[in-house]
mmCIF file with all atom_site columns, C-alpha atoms in Angstrom:
data_model
loop_
_atom_site.group_PDB
_atom_site.id
_atom_site.type_symbol
_atom_site.label_atom_id
_atom_site.label_alt_id
_atom_site.label_comp_id
_atom_site.label_asym_id
_atom_site.label_entity_id
_atom_site.label_seq_id
_atom_site.pdbx_PDB_ins_code
_atom_site.Cartn_x
_atom_site.Cartn_y
_atom_site.Cartn_z
_atom_site.occupancy
_atom_site.B_iso_or_equiv
_atom_site.pdbx_formal_charge
_atom_site.auth_seq_id
_atom_site.auth_comp_id
_atom_site.auth_asym_id
_atom_site.auth_atom_id
_atom_site.pdbx_PDB_model_num
ATOM 1   C CA . MET D 1 1   ? 207.656 -144.217 46.021 1.00 36.00 ? 1   MET D CA 1
ATOM 2   C CA . GLY D 1 2   ? 207.816 -143.423 42.250 1.00 42.00 ? 2   GLY D CA 1
ATOM 3   C CA . ASN D 1 3   ? 205.482 -141.992 39.816 1.00 46.00 ? 3   ASN D CA 1
ATOM 4   C CA . CYS D 1 4   ? 201.749 -142.734 40.002 1.00 52.00 ? 4   CYS D CA 1
ATOM 5   C CA . CYS D 1 5   ? 201.481 -141.938 36.382 1.00 49.00 ? 5   CYS D CA 1
ATOM 6   C CA . LYS D 1 6   ? 202.878 -145.230 34.838 1.00 41.00 ? 6   LYS D CA 1
ATOM 7   C CA . SER D 1 7   ? 201.296 -143.913 31.548 1.00 40.00 ? 7   SER D CA 1
ATOM 8   C CA . ALA D 1 8   ? 199.358 -140.882 30.529 1.00 45.00 ? 8   ALA D CA 1
ATOM 9   C CA . LEU D 1 9   ? 196.609 -140.229 28.051 1.00 46.00 ? 9   LEU D CA 1
ATOM 10  C CA . ALA D 1 10  ? 196.784 -137.258 25.654 1.00 48.00 ? 10  ALA D CA 1
ATOM 11  C CA . GLY D 1 11  ? 193.955 -135.397 23.994 1.00 46.00 ? 11  GLY D CA 1
ATOM 12  C CA . ASN D 1 12  ? 192.805 -136.694 20.761 1.00 43.00 ? 12  ASN D CA 1
ATOM 13  C CA . ASN D 1 13  ? 192.091 -133.627 18.851 1.00 42.00 ? 13  ASN D CA 1
ATOM 14  C CA . THR D 1 14  ? 193.990 -133.609 15.572 1.00 42.00 ? 14  THR D CA 1
ATOM 15  C CA . GLN D 1 15  ? 195.213 -130.029 16.273 1.00 46.00 ? 15  GLN D CA 1
ATOM 16  C CA . ASP D 1 16  ? 196.711 -131.030 19.643 1.00 49.00 ? 16  ASP D CA 1
ATOM 17  C CA . SER D 1 17  ? 200.151 -132.521 19.941 1.00 59.00 ? 17  SER D CA 1
ATOM 18  C CA . VAL D 1 18  ? 201.374 -133.288 23.466 1.00 61.00 ? 18  VAL D CA 1
ATOM 19  C CA . GLU D 1 19  ? 204.746 -134.473 24.200 1.00 63.00 ? 19  GLU D CA 1
ATOM 20  C CA . VAL D 1 20  ? 204.771 -136.389 27.409 1.00 60.00 ? 20  VAL D CA 1
ATOM 21  C CA . THR D 1 21  ? 207.830 -137.634 29.241 1.00 58.00 ? 21  THR D CA 1
ATOM 22  C CA . LEU D 1 22  ? 207.896 -139.936 32.334 1.00 53.00 ? 22  LEU D CA 1
ATOM 23  C CA . THR D 1 23  ? 210.685 -140.534 34.796 1.00 49.00 ? 23  THR D CA 1
ATOM 24  C CA . SER D 1 24  ? 210.632 -142.244 38.158 1.00 50.00 ? 24  SER D CA 1
ATOM 25  C CA . SER D 1 25  ? 209.554 -139.010 39.965 1.00 53.00 ? 25  SER D CA 1
ATOM 26  C CA . GLN D 1 26  ? 208.395 -136.595 37.220 1.00 63.00 ? 26  GLN D CA 1
ATOM 27  C CA . LEU D 1 27  ? 205.785 -136.334 34.600 1.00 73.00 ? 27  LEU D CA 1
ATOM 28  C CA . GLY D 1 28  ? 206.539 -133.600 31.932 1.00 77.00 ? 28  GLY D CA 1
ATOM 29  C CA . ALA D 1 29  ? 204.258 -132.162 29.261 1.00 78.00 ? 29  ALA D CA 1
ATOM 30  C CA . GLY D 1 30  ? 204.859 -129.637 26.506 1.00 78.00 ? 30  GLY D CA 1
ATOM 31  C CA . GLY D 1 31  ? 203.128 -128.873 23.211 1.00 76.00 ? 31  GLY D CA 1
ATOM 32  C CA . SER D 1 32  ? 199.321 -128.412 23.296 1.00 79.00 ? 32  SER D CA 1
ATOM 33  C CA . GLY D 1 33  ? 196.658 -130.699 24.849 1.00 78.00 ? 33  GLY D CA 1
ATOM 34  C CA . VAL D 1 34  ? 195.519 -132.437 28.011 1.00 82.00 ? 34  VAL D CA 1
ATOM 35  C CA . VAL D 1 35  ? 197.450 -135.219 29.760 1.00 81.00 ? 35  VAL D CA 1
ATOM 36  C CA . LEU D 1 36  ? 195.576 -137.548 32.334 1.00 82.00 ? 36  LEU D CA 1
ATOM 37  C CA . CYS D 1 37  ? 197.285 -139.731 34.790 1.00 82.00 ? 37  CYS D CA 1
ATOM 38  C CA . SER D 1 38  ? 196.393 -143.457 34.731 1.00 79.00 ? 38  SER D CA 1
ATOM 39  C CA . ILE D 1 39  ? 195.612 -143.723 38.425 1.00 80.00 ? 39  ILE D CA 1
ATOM 40  C CA . SER D 1 40  ? 192.302 -142.641 39.910 1.00 84.00 ? 40  SER D CA 1
ATOM 41  C CA . LEU D 1 41  ? 192.290 -140.788 43.250 1.00 86.00 ? 41  LEU D CA 1
ATOM 42  C CA . ASP D 1 42  ? 190.830 -143.322 45.769 1.00 81.00 ? 42  ASP D CA 1
ATOM 43  C CA . GLN D 1 43  ? 192.050 -141.717 49.013 1.00 82.00 ? 43  GLN D CA 1
ATOM 44  C CA . ASP D 1 44  ? 190.632 -138.958 51.215 1.00 86.00 ? 44  ASP D CA 1
ATOM 45  C CA . ARG D 1 45  ? 193.284 -136.545 50.481 1.00 90.00 ? 45  ARG D CA 1
ATOM 46  C CA . ALA D 1 46  ? 195.997 -136.278 47.810 1.00 91.00 ? 46  ALA D CA 1
ATOM 47  C CA . TYR D 1 47  ? 198.485 -133.472 46.876 1.00 93.00 ? 47  TYR D CA 1
ATOM 48  C CA . TRP D 1 48  ? 200.756 -133.008 43.768 1.00 92.00 ? 48  TRP D CA 1
ATOM 49  C CA . GLU D 1 49  ? 202.869 -130.161 42.450 1.00 93.00 ? 49  GLU D CA 1
ATOM 50  C CA . VAL D 1 50  ? 203.261 -128.758 38.972 1.00 92.00 ? 50  VAL D CA 1
ATOM 51  C CA . SER D 1 51  ? 206.347 -126.787 38.083 1.00 92.00 ? 51  SER D CA 1
ATOM 52  C CA . VAL D 1 52  ? 206.373 -124.190 35.232 1.00 92.00 ? 52  VAL D CA 1
ATOM 53  C CA . GLU D 1 53  ? 209.107 -125.033 32.786 1.00 89.00 ? 53  GLU D CA 1
ATOM 54  C CA . GLN D 1 54  ? 208.024 -122.724 29.862 1.00 85.00 ? 54  GLN D CA 1
ATOM 55  C CA . ASP D 1 55  ? 205.750 -119.835 30.323 1.00 82.00 ? 55  ASP D CA 1
ATOM 56  C CA . GLN D 1 56  ? 204.915 -118.607 26.705 1.00 82.00 ? 56  GLN D CA 1
ATOM 57  C CA . GLY D 1 57  ? 201.395 -120.190 26.752 1.00 84.00 ? 57  GLY D CA 1
ATOM 58  C CA . GLY D 1 58  ? 198.860 -121.010 29.261 1.00 88.00 ? 58  GLY D CA 1
ATOM 59  C CA . CYS D 1 59  ? 198.394 -124.194 31.231 1.00 90.00 ? 59  CYS D CA 1
ATOM 60  C CA . TRP D 1 60  ? 195.710 -125.905 33.261 1.00 91.00 ? 60  TRP D CA 1
ATOM 61  C CA . PHE D 1 61  ? 195.710 -127.952 36.533 1.00 92.00 ? 61  PHE D CA 1
ATOM 62  C CA . GLY D 1 62  ? 192.992 -130.087 37.853 1.00 93.00 ? 62  GLY D CA 1
ATOM 63  C CA . VAL D 1 63  ? 191.201 -133.473 37.701 1.00 93.00 ? 63  VAL D CA 1
ATOM 64  C CA . ALA D 1 64  ? 189.127 -135.299 35.212 1.00 91.00 ? 64  ALA D CA 1
ATOM 65  C CA . GLY D 1 65  ? 186.230 -137.687 35.454 1.00 89.00 ? 65  GLY D CA 1
ATOM 66  C CA . ARG D 1 66  ? 185.882 -141.075 33.996 1.00 81.00 ? 66  ARG D CA 1
ATOM 67  C CA . ILE D 1 67  ? 184.068 -139.772 30.850 1.00 77.00 ? 67  ILE D CA 1
ATOM 68  C CA . ALA D 1 68  ? 185.930 -136.544 30.497 1.00 78.00 ? 68  ALA D CA 1
ATOM 69  C CA . LYS D 1 69  ? 185.922 -134.725 27.180 1.00 72.00 ? 69  LYS D CA 1
ATOM 70  C CA . VAL D 1 70  ? 189.628 -134.618 26.475 1.00 73.00 ? 70  VAL D CA 1
ATOM 71  C CA . GLU D 1 71  ? 189.720 -132.632 23.309 1.00 71.00 ? 71  GLU D CA 1
ATOM 72  C CA . ALA D 1 72  ? 191.667 -129.467 24.119 1.00 75.00 ? 72  ALA D CA 1
ATOM 73  C CA . THR D 1 73  ? 193.081 -127.572 27.202 1.00 82.00 ? 73  THR D CA 1
ATOM 74  C CA . PRO D 1 74  ? 190.166 -125.905 29.067 1.00 84.00 ? 74  PRO D CA 1
ATOM 75  C CA . LYS D 1 75  ? 190.180 -122.086 28.466 1.00 87.00 ? 75  LYS D CA 1
ATOM 76  C CA . PRO D 1 76  ? 190.287 -119.417 30.984 1.00 90.00 ? 76  PRO D CA 1
ATOM 77  C CA . GLY D 1 77  ? 187.135 -118.542 32.682 1.00 89.00 ? 77  GLY D CA 1
ATOM 78  C CA . THR D 1 78  ? 185.398 -121.891 31.921 1.00 88.00 ? 78  THR D CA 1
ATOM 79  C CA . GLU D 1 79  ? 182.143 -121.771 33.662 1.00 89.00 ? 79  GLU D CA 1
ATOM 80  C CA . ARG D 1 80  ? 181.350 -124.446 36.440 1.00 86.00 ? 80  ARG D CA 1
ATOM 81  C CA . GLY D 1 81  ? 178.460 -125.886 34.342 1.00 87.00 ? 81  GLY D CA 1
ATOM 82  C CA . THR D 1 82  ? 180.817 -126.603 31.422 1.00 86.00 ? 82  THR D CA 1
ATOM 83  C CA . GLN D 1 83  ? 183.267 -128.197 33.800 1.00 87.00 ? 83  GLN D CA 1
ATOM 84  C CA . ASP D 1 84  ? 180.588 -130.461 35.301 1.00 87.00 ? 84  ASP D CA 1
ATOM 85  C CA . GLN D 1 85  ? 179.340 -131.267 31.720 1.00 85.00 ? 85  GLN D CA 1
ATOM 86  C CA . GLU D 1 86  ? 182.907 -132.025 30.328 1.00 85.00 ? 86  GLU D CA 1
ATOM 87  C CA . GLN D 1 87  ? 184.017 -133.616 33.630 1.00 86.00 ? 87  GLN D CA 1
ATOM 88  C CA . LEU D 1 88  ? 187.274 -131.494 33.640 1.00 89.00 ? 88  LEU D CA 1
ATOM 89  C CA . TRP D 1 89  ? 187.575 -129.596 36.911 1.00 91.00 ? 89  TRP D CA 1
ATOM 90  C CA . GLY D 1 90  ? 190.427 -127.342 37.415 1.00 93.00 ? 90  GLY D CA 1
ATOM 91  C CA . VAL D 1 91  ? 191.888 -123.755 36.892 1.00 94.00 ? 91  VAL D CA 1
ATOM 92  C CA . HIS D 1 92  ? 193.590 -122.272 33.983 1.00 93.00 ? 92  HIS D CA 1
ATOM 93  C CA . SER D 1 93  ? 196.911 -120.440 34.666 1.00 92.00 ? 93  SER D CA 1
ATOM 94  C CA . GLN D 1 94  ? 195.226 -117.032 33.718 1.00 91.00 ? 94  GLN D CA 1
ATOM 95  C CA . ASP D 1 95  ? 192.576 -117.535 36.214 1.00 92.00 ? 95  ASP D CA 1
ATOM 96  C CA . LEU D 1 96  ? 195.082 -118.484 39.047 1.00 91.00 ? 96  LEU D CA 1
ATOM 97  C CA . GLU D 1 97  ? 197.175 -115.393 38.109 1.00 89.00 ? 97  GLU D CA 1
ATOM 98  C CA . GLY D 1 98  ? 194.166 -113.167 38.531 1.00 88.00 ? 98  GLY D CA 1
ATOM 99  C CA . ALA D 1 99  ? 193.160 -114.604 41.843 1.00 89.00 ? 99  ALA D CA 1
ATOM 100 C CA . ALA D 1 100 ? 196.781 -114.663 43.180 1.00 86.00 ? 100 ALA D CA 1
ATOM 101 C CA . PHE D 1 101 ? 197.638 -111.193 41.737 1.00 87.00 ? 101 PHE D CA 1
ATOM 102 C CA . GLU D 1 102 ? 200.926 -112.723 40.483 1.00 85.00 ? 102 GLU D CA 1
ATOM 103 C CA . HIS D 1 103 ? 201.983 -113.724 36.987 1.00 86.00 ? 103 HIS D CA 1
ATOM 104 C CA . LEU D 1 104 ? 203.269 -117.379 36.622 1.00 89.00 ? 104 LEU D CA 1
ATOM 105 C CA . LYS D 1 105 ? 206.846 -117.598 35.571 1.00 91.00 ? 105 LYS D CA 1
ATOM 106 C CA . ILE D 1 106 ? 209.390 -120.238 34.920 1.00 93.00 ? 106 ILE D CA 1
ATOM 107 C CA . GLY D 1 107 ? 210.179 -122.090 38.292 1.00 93.00 ? 107 GLY D CA 1
ATOM 108 C CA . ASP D 1 108 ? 206.786 -121.307 39.904 1.00 94.00 ? 108 ASP D CA 1
ATOM 109 C CA . VAL D 1 109 ? 205.206 -124.299 41.619 1.00 95.00 ? 109 VAL D CA 1
ATOM 110 C CA . VAL D 1 110 ? 201.405 -124.779 41.542 1.00 95.00 ? 110 VAL D CA 1
ATOM 111 C CA . GLY D 1 111 ? 200.168 -127.203 44.171 1.00 95.00 ? 111 GLY D CA 1
ATOM 112 C CA . VAL D 1 112 ? 196.892 -129.086 43.867 1.00 95.00 ? 112 VAL D CA 1
ATOM 113 C CA . LEU D 1 113 ? 195.104 -130.656 46.688 1.00 95.00 ? 113 LEU D CA 1
ATOM 114 C CA . TYR D 1 114 ? 192.165 -133.077 46.203 1.00 93.00 ? 114 TYR D CA 1
ATOM 115 C CA . ASP D 1 115 ? 190.235 -133.304 49.436 1.00 92.00 ? 115 ASP D CA 1
ATOM 116 C CA . GLN D 1 116 ? 187.268 -135.345 50.402 1.00 89.00 ? 116 GLN D CA 1
ATOM 117 C CA . ALA D 1 117 ? 188.177 -135.940 53.956 1.00 85.00 ? 117 ALA D CA 1
ATOM 118 C CA . CYS D 1 118 ? 185.877 -133.394 55.641 1.00 82.00 ? 118 CYS D CA 1
ATOM 119 C CA . GLY D 1 119 ? 183.085 -132.576 53.193 1.00 86.00 ? 119 GLY D CA 1
ATOM 120 C CA . PRO D 1 120 ? 182.313 -132.683 49.512 1.00 91.00 ? 120 PRO D CA 1
ATOM 121 C CA . PRO D 1 121 ? 185.190 -133.412 47.057 1.00 91.00 ? 121 PRO D CA 1
ATOM 122 C CA . THR D 1 122 ? 187.083 -130.252 46.704 1.00 93.00 ? 122 THR D CA 1
ATOM 123 C CA . LEU D 1 123 ? 190.250 -128.922 44.771 1.00 95.00 ? 123 LEU D CA 1
ATOM 124 C CA . GLU D 1 124 ? 192.419 -126.429 46.600 1.00 95.00 ? 124 GLU D CA 1
ATOM 125 C CA . PHE D 1 125 ? 195.167 -124.600 44.745 1.00 95.00 ? 125 PHE D CA 1
ATOM 126 C CA . PHE D 1 126 ? 198.533 -123.178 45.952 1.00 95.00 ? 126 PHE D CA 1
ATOM 127 C CA . LEU D 1 127 ? 201.065 -120.925 44.223 1.00 95.00 ? 127 LEU D CA 1
ATOM 128 C CA . ASN D 1 128 ? 204.627 -121.345 45.597 1.00 95.00 ? 128 ASN D CA 1
ATOM 129 C CA . GLY D 1 129 ? 203.083 -122.632 48.883 1.00 93.00 ? 129 GLY D CA 1
ATOM 130 C CA . LYS D 1 130 ? 200.502 -119.886 49.296 1.00 93.00 ? 130 LYS D CA 1
ATOM 131 C CA . HIS D 1 131 ? 196.802 -121.038 49.356 1.00 94.00 ? 131 HIS D CA 1
ATOM 132 C CA . VAL D 1 132 ? 194.788 -119.279 46.640 1.00 94.00 ? 132 VAL D CA 1
ATOM 133 C CA . ASP D 1 133 ? 191.358 -119.639 48.206 1.00 92.00 ? 133 ASP D CA 1
ATOM 134 C CA . ALA D 1 134 ? 189.488 -117.654 45.241 1.00 93.00 ? 134 ALA D CA 1
ATOM 135 C CA . VAL D 1 135 ? 189.901 -120.618 42.830 1.00 94.00 ? 135 VAL D CA 1
ATOM 136 C CA . ARG D 1 136 ? 188.638 -123.407 45.196 1.00 93.00 ? 136 ARG D CA 1
ATOM 137 C CA . ILE D 1 137 ? 186.313 -125.891 43.260 1.00 94.00 ? 137 ILE D CA 1
ATOM 138 C CA . SER D 1 138 ? 184.072 -128.002 45.534 1.00 93.00 ? 138 SER D CA 1
ATOM 139 C CA . HIS D 1 139 ? 181.325 -130.617 45.001 1.00 93.00 ? 139 HIS D CA 1
ATOM 140 C CA . ILE D 1 140 ? 183.324 -132.564 42.322 1.00 92.00 ? 140 ILE D CA 1
ATOM 141 C CA . ARG D 1 141 ? 181.411 -135.636 41.146 1.00 87.00 ? 141 ARG D CA 1
ATOM 142 C CA . GLY D 1 142 ? 182.522 -139.276 40.694 1.00 87.00 ? 142 GLY D CA 1
ATOM 143 C CA . GLN D 1 143 ? 185.947 -140.856 40.398 1.00 88.00 ? 143 GLN D CA 1
ATOM 144 C CA . VAL D 1 144 ? 188.708 -138.611 39.191 1.00 91.00 ? 144 VAL D CA 1
ATOM 145 C CA . THR D 1 145 ? 192.258 -138.691 38.091 1.00 90.00 ? 145 THR D CA 1
ATOM 146 C CA . PRO D 1 146 ? 194.878 -135.869 38.079 1.00 91.00 ? 146 PRO D CA 1
ATOM 147 C CA . GLY D 1 147 ? 194.947 -133.868 34.763 1.00 89.00 ? 147 GLY D CA 1
ATOM 148 C CA . PHE D 1 148 ? 197.186 -131.269 33.234 1.00 87.00 ? 148 PHE D CA 1
ATOM 149 C CA . GLY D 1 149 ? 196.784 -129.145 30.190 1.00 86.00 ? 149 GLY D CA 1
ATOM 150 C CA . VAL D 1 150 ? 199.369 -127.225 28.192 1.00 86.00 ? 150 VAL D CA 1
ATOM 151 C CA . GLU D 1 151 ? 199.007 -124.661 25.363 1.00 86.00 ? 151 GLU D CA 1
ATOM 152 C CA . ALA D 1 152 ? 201.547 -124.014 22.675 1.00 82.00 ? 152 ALA D CA 1
ATOM 153 C CA . GLY D 1 153 ? 204.589 -122.378 24.253 1.00 81.00 ? 153 GLY D CA 1
ATOM 154 C CA . SER D 1 154 ? 204.113 -123.772 27.682 1.00 85.00 ? 154 SER D CA 1
ATOM 155 C CA . GLY D 1 155 ? 205.738 -126.644 29.361 1.00 85.00 ? 155 GLY D CA 1
ATOM 156 C CA . ILE D 1 156 ? 205.370 -128.210 32.908 1.00 89.00 ? 156 ILE D CA 1
ATOM 157 C CA . SER D 1 157 ? 206.708 -130.974 35.033 1.00 89.00 ? 157 SER D CA 1
ATOM 158 C CA . CYS D 1 158 ? 204.577 -132.656 37.619 1.00 88.00 ? 158 CYS D CA 1
ATOM 159 C CA . ASN D 1 159 ? 205.807 -133.987 40.948 1.00 87.00 ? 159 ASN D CA 1
ATOM 160 C CA . MET D 1 160 ? 203.675 -136.939 41.875 1.00 84.00 ? 160 MET D CA 1
ATOM 161 C CA . THR D 1 161 ? 205.893 -138.299 44.654 1.00 83.00 ? 161 THR D CA 1
ATOM 162 C CA . HIS D 1 162 ? 205.725 -137.647 48.398 1.00 86.00 ? 162 HIS D CA 1
ATOM 163 C CA . LYS D 1 163 ? 208.450 -135.180 48.695 1.00 88.00 ? 163 LYS D CA 1
ATOM 164 C CA . PHE D 1 164 ? 207.450 -131.639 47.733 1.00 91.00 ? 164 PHE D CA 1
ATOM 165 C CA . LYS D 1 165 ? 208.933 -128.167 47.243 1.00 93.00 ? 165 LYS D CA 1
ATOM 166 C CA . HIS D 1 166 ? 205.988 -126.529 48.928 1.00 93.00 ? 166 HIS D CA 1
ATOM 167 C CA . PRO D 1 167 ? 204.152 -129.219 50.975 1.00 90.00 ? 167 PRO D CA 1
ATOM 168 C CA . PRO D 1 168 ? 200.692 -128.289 52.240 1.00 87.00 ? 168 PRO D CA 1
ATOM 169 C CA . THR D 1 169 ? 200.594 -127.318 56.006 1.00 84.00 ? 169 THR D CA 1
ATOM 170 C CA . GLY D 1 170 ? 198.111 -126.760 58.640 1.00 86.00 ? 170 GLY D CA 1
ATOM 171 C CA . GLN D 1 171 ? 194.466 -127.643 57.725 1.00 86.00 ? 171 GLN D CA 1
ATOM 172 C CA . PHE D 1 172 ? 195.666 -128.672 54.304 1.00 88.00 ? 172 PHE D CA 1
ATOM 173 C CA . SER D 1 173 ? 198.370 -131.169 55.515 1.00 86.00 ? 173 SER D CA 1
ATOM 174 C CA . SER D 1 174 ? 198.458 -134.078 53.083 1.00 84.00 ? 174 SER D CA 1
ATOM 175 C CA . ASP D 1 175 ? 200.601 -136.758 51.639 1.00 79.00 ? 175 ASP D CA 1
ATOM 176 C CA . GLY D 1 176 ? 201.072 -137.351 47.994 1.00 80.00 ? 176 GLY D CA 1
ATOM 177 C CA . ILE D 1 177 ? 199.048 -139.764 45.761 1.00 80.00 ? 177 ILE D CA 1
ATOM 178 C CA . MET D 1 178 ? 198.885 -143.315 46.708 1.00 77.00 ? 178 MET D CA 1
ATOM 179 C CA . ALA D 1 179 ? 198.031 -146.115 44.150 1.00 69.00 ? 179 ALA D CA 1
ATOM 180 C CA . ALA D 1 180 ? 195.026 -148.041 45.353 1.00 64.00 ? 180 ALA D CA 1
ATOM 181 C CA . GLY D 1 181 ? 195.597 -151.563 46.314 1.00 58.00 ? 181 GLY D CA 1
ATOM 182 C CA . GLN D 1 182 ? 193.820 -154.259 44.282 1.00 48.00 ? 182 GLN D CA 1
ATOM 183 C CA . MET D 1 183 ? 191.073 -156.443 45.920 1.00 42.00 ? 183 MET D CA 1
ATOM 184 C CA . MET D 1 184 ? 191.664 -160.219 45.951 1.00 45.00 ? 184 MET D CA 1
#
């Protein structure tokens, strides 16, 4: 199906420098800053994967609202109130590591599931196919788009297709991101 991120937006902080690469099936990011996909999530359930390519810095996985403050990668331990205020909902790699009791390393895959099928909009996170319940974020507000953040020394590649290394199963079963059709 190709990449839903036909383009990406990078943070505008003058200290940030994000290098973004796009191919037919992958979005890659390295450097320092936040990248947002250009397509909003208009479906009940969407899943995508992020692979760790360089692990010398932290990274962030989540979604951003329409008026997100895209100035820098959200820090570890960001409070929920701050996430609501900045419209950047997600998890930093250090918080994911603490909840999963496992250090992220090159080759690891973080799965992100946006789910509004059976209740309030929620983000679920997976590490190498294993659900990490402790970092769930629910009651996300408004229209959102996938977002990714990298800190100096980190690099990621994002799989926004419909073929995954660790597809969600059972109650989390989902397809990839689908671009919304346009109204006539």
